[in-house]
Structure formats: structure tokens, C-alpha cells
XYZ file of N, CA and C in Angstrom:
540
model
N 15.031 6.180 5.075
C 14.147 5.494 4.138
C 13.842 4.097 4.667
N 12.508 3.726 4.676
C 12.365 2.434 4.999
C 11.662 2.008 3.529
N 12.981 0.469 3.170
C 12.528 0.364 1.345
C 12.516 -1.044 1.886
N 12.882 -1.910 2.674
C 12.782 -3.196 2.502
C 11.484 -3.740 3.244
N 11.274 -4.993 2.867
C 9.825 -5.835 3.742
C 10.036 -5.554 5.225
N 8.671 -5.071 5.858
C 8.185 -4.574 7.048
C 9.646 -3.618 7.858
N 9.492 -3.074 6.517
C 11.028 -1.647 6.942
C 10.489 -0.835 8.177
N 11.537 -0.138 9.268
C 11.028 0.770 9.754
C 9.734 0.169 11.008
N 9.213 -1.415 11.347
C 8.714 -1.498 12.099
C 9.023 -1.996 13.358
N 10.366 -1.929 13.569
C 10.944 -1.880 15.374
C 10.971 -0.470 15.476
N 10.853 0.468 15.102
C 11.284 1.855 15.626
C 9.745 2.126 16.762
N 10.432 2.625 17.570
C 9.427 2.941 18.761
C 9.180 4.221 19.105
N 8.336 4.652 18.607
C 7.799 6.253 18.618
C 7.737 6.826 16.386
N 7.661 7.838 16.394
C 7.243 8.563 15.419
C 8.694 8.723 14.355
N 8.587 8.183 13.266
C 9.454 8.338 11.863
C 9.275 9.919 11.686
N 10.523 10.978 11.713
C 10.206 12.361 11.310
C 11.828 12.594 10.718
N 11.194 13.174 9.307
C 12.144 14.056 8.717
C 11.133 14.756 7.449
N 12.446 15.864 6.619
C 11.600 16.612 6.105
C 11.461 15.513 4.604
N 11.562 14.528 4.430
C 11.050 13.590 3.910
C 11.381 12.257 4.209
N 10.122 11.462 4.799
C 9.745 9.950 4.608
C 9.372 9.528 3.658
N 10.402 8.242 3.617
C 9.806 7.244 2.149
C 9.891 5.893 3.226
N 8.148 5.352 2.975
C 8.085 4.033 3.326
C 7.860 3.516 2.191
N 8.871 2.875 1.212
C 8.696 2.092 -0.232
C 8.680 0.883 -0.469
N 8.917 0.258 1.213
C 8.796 -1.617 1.362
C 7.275 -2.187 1.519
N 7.465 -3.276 1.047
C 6.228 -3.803 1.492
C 5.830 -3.929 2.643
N 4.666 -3.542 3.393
C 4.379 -3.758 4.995
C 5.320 -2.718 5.690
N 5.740 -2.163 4.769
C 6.404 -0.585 5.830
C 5.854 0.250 6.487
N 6.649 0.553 7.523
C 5.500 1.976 8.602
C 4.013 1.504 8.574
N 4.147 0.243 9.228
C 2.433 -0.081 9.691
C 2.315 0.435 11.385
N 1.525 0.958 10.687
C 0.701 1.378 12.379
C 2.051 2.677 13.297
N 2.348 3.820 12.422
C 3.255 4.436 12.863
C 2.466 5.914 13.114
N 3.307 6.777 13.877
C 2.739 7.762 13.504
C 4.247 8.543 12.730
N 4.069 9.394 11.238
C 5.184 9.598 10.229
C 4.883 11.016 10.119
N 5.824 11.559 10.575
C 5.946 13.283 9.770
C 7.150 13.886 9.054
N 6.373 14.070 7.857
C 7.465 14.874 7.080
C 7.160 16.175 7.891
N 8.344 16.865 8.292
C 8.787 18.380 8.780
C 9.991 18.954 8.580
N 10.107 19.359 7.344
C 11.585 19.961 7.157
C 11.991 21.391 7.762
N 11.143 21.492 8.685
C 11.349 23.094 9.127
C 10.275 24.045 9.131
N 9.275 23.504 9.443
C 7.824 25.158 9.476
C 8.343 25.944 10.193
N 9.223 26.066 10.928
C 9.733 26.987 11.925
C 10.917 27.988 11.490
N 11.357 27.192 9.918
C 12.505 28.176 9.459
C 12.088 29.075 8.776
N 13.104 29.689 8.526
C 12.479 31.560 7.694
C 11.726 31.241 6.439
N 13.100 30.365 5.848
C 12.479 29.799 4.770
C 11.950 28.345 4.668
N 10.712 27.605 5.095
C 10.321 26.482 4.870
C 10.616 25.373 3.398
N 11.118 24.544 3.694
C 11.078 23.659 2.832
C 9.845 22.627 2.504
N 9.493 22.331 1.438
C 8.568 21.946 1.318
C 8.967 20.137 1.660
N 7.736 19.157 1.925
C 7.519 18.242 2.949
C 7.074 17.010 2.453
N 7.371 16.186 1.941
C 6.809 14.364 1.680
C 6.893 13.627 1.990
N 5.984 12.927 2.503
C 6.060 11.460 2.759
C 5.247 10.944 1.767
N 6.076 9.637 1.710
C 6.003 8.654 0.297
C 5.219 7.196 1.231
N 4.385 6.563 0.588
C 4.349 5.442 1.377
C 3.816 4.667 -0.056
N 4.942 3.990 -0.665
C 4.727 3.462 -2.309
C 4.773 2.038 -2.074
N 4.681 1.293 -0.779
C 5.054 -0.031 -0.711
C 3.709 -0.941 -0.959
N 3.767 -2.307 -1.344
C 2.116 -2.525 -1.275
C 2.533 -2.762 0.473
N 1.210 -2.027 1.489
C 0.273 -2.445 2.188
C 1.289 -1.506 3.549
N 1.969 -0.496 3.140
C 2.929 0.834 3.554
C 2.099 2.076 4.047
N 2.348 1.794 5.106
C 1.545 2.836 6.239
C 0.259 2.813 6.321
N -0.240 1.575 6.518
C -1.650 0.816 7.071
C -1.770 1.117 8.322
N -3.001 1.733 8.464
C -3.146 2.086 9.763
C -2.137 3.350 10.878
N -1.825 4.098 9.706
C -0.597 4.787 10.564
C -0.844 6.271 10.409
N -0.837 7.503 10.986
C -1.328 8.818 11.338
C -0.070 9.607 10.325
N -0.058 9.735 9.215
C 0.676 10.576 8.354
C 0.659 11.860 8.227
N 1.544 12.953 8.903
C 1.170 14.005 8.307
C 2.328 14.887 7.744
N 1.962 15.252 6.590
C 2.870 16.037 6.207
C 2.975 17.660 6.315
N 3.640 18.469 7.154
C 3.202 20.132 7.369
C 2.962 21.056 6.640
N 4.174 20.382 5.408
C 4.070 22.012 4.345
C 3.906 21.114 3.048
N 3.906 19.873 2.859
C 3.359 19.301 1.454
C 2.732 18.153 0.880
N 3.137 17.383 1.411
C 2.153 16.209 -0.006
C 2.873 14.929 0.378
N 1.472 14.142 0.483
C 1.516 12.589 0.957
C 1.336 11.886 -0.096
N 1.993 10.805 -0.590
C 1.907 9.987 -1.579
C 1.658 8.505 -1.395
N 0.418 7.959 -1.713
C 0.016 6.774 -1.280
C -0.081 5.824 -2.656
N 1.130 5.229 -3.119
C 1.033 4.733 -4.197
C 1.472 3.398 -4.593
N 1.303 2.764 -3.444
C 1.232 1.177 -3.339
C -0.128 0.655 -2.940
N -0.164 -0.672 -3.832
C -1.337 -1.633 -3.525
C -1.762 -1.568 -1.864
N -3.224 -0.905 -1.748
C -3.321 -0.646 -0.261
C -2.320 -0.254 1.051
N -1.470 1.014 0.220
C -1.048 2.014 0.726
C -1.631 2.671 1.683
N -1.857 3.047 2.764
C -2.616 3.531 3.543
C -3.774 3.805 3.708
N -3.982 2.439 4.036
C -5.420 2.184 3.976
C -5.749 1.884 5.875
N -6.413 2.687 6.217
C -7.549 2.941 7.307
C -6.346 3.705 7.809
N -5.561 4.666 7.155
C -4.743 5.752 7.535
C -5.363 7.273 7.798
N -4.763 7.612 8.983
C -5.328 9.113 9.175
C -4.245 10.638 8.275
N -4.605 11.094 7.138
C -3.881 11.548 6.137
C -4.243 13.440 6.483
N -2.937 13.728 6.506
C -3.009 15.164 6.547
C -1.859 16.020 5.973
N -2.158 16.713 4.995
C -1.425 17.586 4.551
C -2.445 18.737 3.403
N -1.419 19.237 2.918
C -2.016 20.056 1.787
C -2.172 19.472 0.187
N -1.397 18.567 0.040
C -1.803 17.604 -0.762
C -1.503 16.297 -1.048
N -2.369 15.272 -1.114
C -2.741 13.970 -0.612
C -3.036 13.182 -2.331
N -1.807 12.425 -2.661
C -1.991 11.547 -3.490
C -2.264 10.107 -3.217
N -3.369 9.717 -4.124
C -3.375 8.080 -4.130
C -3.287 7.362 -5.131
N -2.445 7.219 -5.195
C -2.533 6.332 -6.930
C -2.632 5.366 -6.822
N -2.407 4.245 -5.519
C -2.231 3.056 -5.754
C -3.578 2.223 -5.669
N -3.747 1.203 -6.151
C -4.871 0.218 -5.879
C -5.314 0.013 -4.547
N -6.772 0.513 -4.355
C -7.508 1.119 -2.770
C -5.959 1.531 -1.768
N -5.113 2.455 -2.724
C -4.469 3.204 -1.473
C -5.473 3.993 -0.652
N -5.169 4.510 0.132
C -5.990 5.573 0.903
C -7.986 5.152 1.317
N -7.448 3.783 1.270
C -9.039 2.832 1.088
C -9.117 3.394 2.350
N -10.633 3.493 2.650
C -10.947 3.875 4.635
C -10.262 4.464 5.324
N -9.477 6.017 4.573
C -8.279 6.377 5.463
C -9.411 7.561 5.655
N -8.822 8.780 6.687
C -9.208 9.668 7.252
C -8.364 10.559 6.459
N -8.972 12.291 5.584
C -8.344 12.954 4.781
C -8.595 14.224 5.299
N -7.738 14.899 6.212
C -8.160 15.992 7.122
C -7.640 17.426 6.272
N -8.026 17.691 5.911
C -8.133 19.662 5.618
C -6.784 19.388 4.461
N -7.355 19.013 3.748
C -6.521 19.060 1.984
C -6.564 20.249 1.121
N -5.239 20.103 0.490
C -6.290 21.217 -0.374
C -6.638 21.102 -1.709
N -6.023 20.120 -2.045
C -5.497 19.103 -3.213
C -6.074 17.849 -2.775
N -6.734 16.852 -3.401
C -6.279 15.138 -3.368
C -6.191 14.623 -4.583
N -5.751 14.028 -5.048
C -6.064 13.300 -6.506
C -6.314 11.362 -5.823
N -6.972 11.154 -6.498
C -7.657 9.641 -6.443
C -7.441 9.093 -7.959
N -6.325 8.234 -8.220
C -5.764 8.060 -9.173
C -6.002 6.046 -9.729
N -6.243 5.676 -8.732
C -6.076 4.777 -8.630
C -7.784 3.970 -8.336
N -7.714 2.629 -8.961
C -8.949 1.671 -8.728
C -8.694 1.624 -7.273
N -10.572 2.108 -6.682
C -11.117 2.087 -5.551
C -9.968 3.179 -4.190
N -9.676 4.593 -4.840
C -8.350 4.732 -4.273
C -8.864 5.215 -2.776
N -9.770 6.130 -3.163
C -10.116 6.553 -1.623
C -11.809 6.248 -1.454
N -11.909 4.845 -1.852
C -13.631 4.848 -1.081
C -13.080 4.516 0.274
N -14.491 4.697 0.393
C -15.039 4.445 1.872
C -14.534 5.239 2.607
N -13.789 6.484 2.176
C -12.708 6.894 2.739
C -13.493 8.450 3.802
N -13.141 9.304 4.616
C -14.082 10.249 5.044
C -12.682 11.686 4.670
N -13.342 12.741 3.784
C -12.703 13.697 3.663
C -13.047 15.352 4.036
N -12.460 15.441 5.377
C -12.848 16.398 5.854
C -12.248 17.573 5.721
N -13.001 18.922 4.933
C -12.694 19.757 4.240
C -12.036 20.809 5.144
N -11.322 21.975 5.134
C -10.554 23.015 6.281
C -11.437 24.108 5.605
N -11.467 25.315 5.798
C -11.999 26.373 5.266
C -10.891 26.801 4.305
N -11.171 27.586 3.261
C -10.551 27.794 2.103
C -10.896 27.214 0.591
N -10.399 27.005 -0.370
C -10.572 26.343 -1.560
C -9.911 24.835 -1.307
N -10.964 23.953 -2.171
C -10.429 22.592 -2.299
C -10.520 21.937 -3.409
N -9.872 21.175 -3.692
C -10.253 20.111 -5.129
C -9.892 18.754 -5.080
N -11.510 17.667 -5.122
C -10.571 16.548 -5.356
C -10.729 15.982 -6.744
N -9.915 15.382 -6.990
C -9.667 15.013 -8.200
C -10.378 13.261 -8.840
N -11.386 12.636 -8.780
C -11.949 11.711 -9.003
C -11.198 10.868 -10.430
N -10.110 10.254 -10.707
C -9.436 9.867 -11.840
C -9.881 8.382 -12.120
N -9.656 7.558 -10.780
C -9.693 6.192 -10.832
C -11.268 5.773 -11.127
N -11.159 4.342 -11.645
C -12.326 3.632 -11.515
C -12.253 3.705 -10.148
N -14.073 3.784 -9.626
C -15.020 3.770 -8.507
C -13.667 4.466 -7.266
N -12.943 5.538 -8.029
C -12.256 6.169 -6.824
C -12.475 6.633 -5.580
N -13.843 7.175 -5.618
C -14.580 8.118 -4.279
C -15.131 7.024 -3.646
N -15.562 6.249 -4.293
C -17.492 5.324 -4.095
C -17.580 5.210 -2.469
N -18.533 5.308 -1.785
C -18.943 5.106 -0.509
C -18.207 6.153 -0.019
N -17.396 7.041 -0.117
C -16.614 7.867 0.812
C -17.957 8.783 1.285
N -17.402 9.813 1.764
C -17.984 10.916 2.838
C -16.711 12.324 2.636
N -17.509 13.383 1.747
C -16.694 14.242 1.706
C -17.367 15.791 2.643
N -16.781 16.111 3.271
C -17.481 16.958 4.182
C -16.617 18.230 3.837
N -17.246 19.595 3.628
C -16.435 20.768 3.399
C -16.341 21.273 4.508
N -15.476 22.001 4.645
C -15.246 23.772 5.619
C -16.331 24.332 5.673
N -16.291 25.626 6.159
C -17.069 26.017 6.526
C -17.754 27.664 5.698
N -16.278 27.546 4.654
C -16.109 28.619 3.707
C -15.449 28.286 2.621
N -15.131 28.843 1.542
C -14.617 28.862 -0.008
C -15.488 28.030 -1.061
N -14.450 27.618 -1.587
C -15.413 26.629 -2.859
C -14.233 25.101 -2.454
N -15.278 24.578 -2.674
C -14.475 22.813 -3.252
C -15.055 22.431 -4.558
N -14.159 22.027 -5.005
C -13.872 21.469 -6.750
C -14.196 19.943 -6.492
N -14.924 19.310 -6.965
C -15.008 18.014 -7.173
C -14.932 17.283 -8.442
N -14.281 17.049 -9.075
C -13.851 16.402 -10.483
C -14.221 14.651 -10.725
N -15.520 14.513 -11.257
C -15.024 12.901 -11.313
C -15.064 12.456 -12.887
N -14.073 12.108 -12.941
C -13.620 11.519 -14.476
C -13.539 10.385 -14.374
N -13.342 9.674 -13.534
C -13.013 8.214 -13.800
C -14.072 7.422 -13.743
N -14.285 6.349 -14.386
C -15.356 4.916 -14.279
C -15.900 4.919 -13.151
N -17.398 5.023 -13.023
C -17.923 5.228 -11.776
C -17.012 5.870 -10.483
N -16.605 6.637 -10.600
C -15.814 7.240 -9.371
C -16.363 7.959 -8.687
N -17.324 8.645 -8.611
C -18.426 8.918 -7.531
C -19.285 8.065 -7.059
N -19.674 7.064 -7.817
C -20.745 6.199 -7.254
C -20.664 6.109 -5.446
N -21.755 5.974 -4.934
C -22.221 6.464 -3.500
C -21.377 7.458 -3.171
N -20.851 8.169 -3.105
C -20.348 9.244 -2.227
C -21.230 10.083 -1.467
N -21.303 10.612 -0.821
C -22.011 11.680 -0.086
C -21.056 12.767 0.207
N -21.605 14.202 -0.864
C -20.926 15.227 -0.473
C -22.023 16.200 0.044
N -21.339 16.400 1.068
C -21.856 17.537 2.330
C -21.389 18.916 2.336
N -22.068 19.621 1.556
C -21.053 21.414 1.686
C -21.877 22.345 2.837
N -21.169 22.570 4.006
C -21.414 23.342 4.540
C -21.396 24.730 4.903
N -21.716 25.638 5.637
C -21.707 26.554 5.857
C -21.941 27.411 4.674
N -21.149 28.604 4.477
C -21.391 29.216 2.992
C -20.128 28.899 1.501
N -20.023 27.760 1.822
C -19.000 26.841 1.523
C -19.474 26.634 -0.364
N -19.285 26.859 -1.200
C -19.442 26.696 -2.759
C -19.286 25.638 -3.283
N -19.699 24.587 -3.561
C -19.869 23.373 -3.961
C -19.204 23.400 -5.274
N -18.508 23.130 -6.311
C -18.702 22.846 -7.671
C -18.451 20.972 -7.924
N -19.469 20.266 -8.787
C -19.281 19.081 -9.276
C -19.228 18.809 -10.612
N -18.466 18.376 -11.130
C -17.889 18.102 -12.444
C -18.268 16.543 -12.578
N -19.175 15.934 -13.703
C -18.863 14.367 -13.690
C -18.824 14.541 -15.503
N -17.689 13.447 -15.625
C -17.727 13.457 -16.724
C -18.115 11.673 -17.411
N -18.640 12.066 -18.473
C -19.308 10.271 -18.569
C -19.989 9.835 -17.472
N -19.302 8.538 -16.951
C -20.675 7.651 -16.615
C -20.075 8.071 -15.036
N -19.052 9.286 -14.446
C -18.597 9.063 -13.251
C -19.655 9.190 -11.827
């Protein structure tokens, strides 16, 4: 666990277990972090990395194999490259300008959580979850190349600018509720 101020930033090479918690402030900047508890065992354990610190895994290549990234500090991984199957942001512009590669899940929980952010869809079903004020705004959501993606925006302007792109024979659904 890296929990204290700029935890975890002498380590030289890649933070891996089948769960990382960067919960300090300025933790795991500029790292590359994998939760992997075993894709290789019979039975897989499921996989988190936490990055709850304000300003915790900025700039740093997160991926989790078999579960779920949690970005829930004040600019939590922000201009982070984010990969797993499901990708939380709750924190204030966590996941601001990060890169959101083949999700299948995201929730955007948080004021400004993933603008500007680019979310690039895998083939299969997707859903993101639009909660926060202006959660999406300016992002770039790009689908697969097949299934449906779910787009939900509930929150206070939380689509505003987005650009969603559904490709291939890929099923669009958009949900706005109120003024999202």
C-alpha cells in the first residue's frame, strides 16, 4: 500500500499485486500499476487498484486484468492511461484527460470526472454511467466495433460537448435525463 505523501515514488519499475492502493497524496505519479492476482490461475481472483489520494496516479498507465480501477481522489488520475473492466471515478476531475481503454463498466461520479477524457470502446456491451456535474463534457467516447453501449447521463450537464462515435454495427443507446 502506498498511503502516505508521494508514497511509492522511489520504486523503480512497475507497482504489481493482486491489489494496489495508492491512498496518499501525490502517490504512484507517473508509474506504471497492475493489479494481477492471478489470470493464469484456475481460479482467478478478482483485481483493484485504488488510487483515492488527491493527485494519486497522475500520469501513470493503470491496469487492472480481471477488475476495477478506482479513481477517487481530487484529480486522481488525471492524464492516466486506465484499463480494466471496470473503471471508477468519483473523485473531483479524477480520471480528467485520462485514456479509458475497452471498459465495460465506467461510472463518472464525480464533478468534471472524466472530461476531456478519450474512451475507447472493446467489442462487446458497454455502459457509462454519466452521474457527476459536467462528468463526460469535452470527452471523446469511441465504441467497438460490435454490441451495444449504454450511455447514461444523469448528472448536471454531464454530457455537455462530448462526442460519441458508434462504430461498426455497434448499438448506440443514450439516456439523458434533465438538463444532462
Amino acid at each position: 500500500a502506498c498511503n502516505g505523501l508521494k508514497a511509492c515514488q522511489g520504486i523503480i519499475g512497475k507497482l504489481e499485486a493482486p491489489i494496489v492502493a495508492c491512498d496518499g497524496d501525490i502517490a504512484c505519479v507517473d508509474k506504471k500499476i497492475v493489479a494481477d492476482g492471478g489470470s493464469a490461475l484456475a481460479t482467478p481472483v478478482e483485481n483493484l487498484a485504488t488510487c483515492n489520494g488527491k493527485k494519486a496516479c497522475v500520469s501513470s498507465n493503470v491496469i487492472s486484468k480481471l477488475g476495477r480501477i478506482d479513481c477517487d481522489g481530487d484529480t486522481a488520475c488525471k492524464k492516466a492511461g486506465l484499463s480494466a473492466s471496470t473503471v471508477a471515478c468519483g473523485g473531483k476531475r479524477g480520471c480528467y484527460e485520462s485514456i479509458i481503454k475497452q471498459p465495460t463498466t465506467v461510472f463518472a461520479y464525480g464533478f468534471n470526472s472524466i472530461a476531456n477524457a478519450q474512451i475507447i470502446g472493446g467489442d462487446g456491451d458497454e455502459e457509462i454511467r454519466a452521474l457527476g456535474m459536467n462528468a463526460v463534457m469535452g470527452s471523446t467516447v469511441t465504441t467497438g466495433q460490435s454490441g451495444t453501449t449504454t450511455i447514461l447521463g444523469y448528472g448536471f450537464k454531464s454530457l455537455v460537448g462530448a462526442a460519441i462515435k458508434c462504430v461498426g454495427t455497434t448499438t448506440c443507446k443514450i439516456t439523458c435525463k434533465m438538463n444532462a
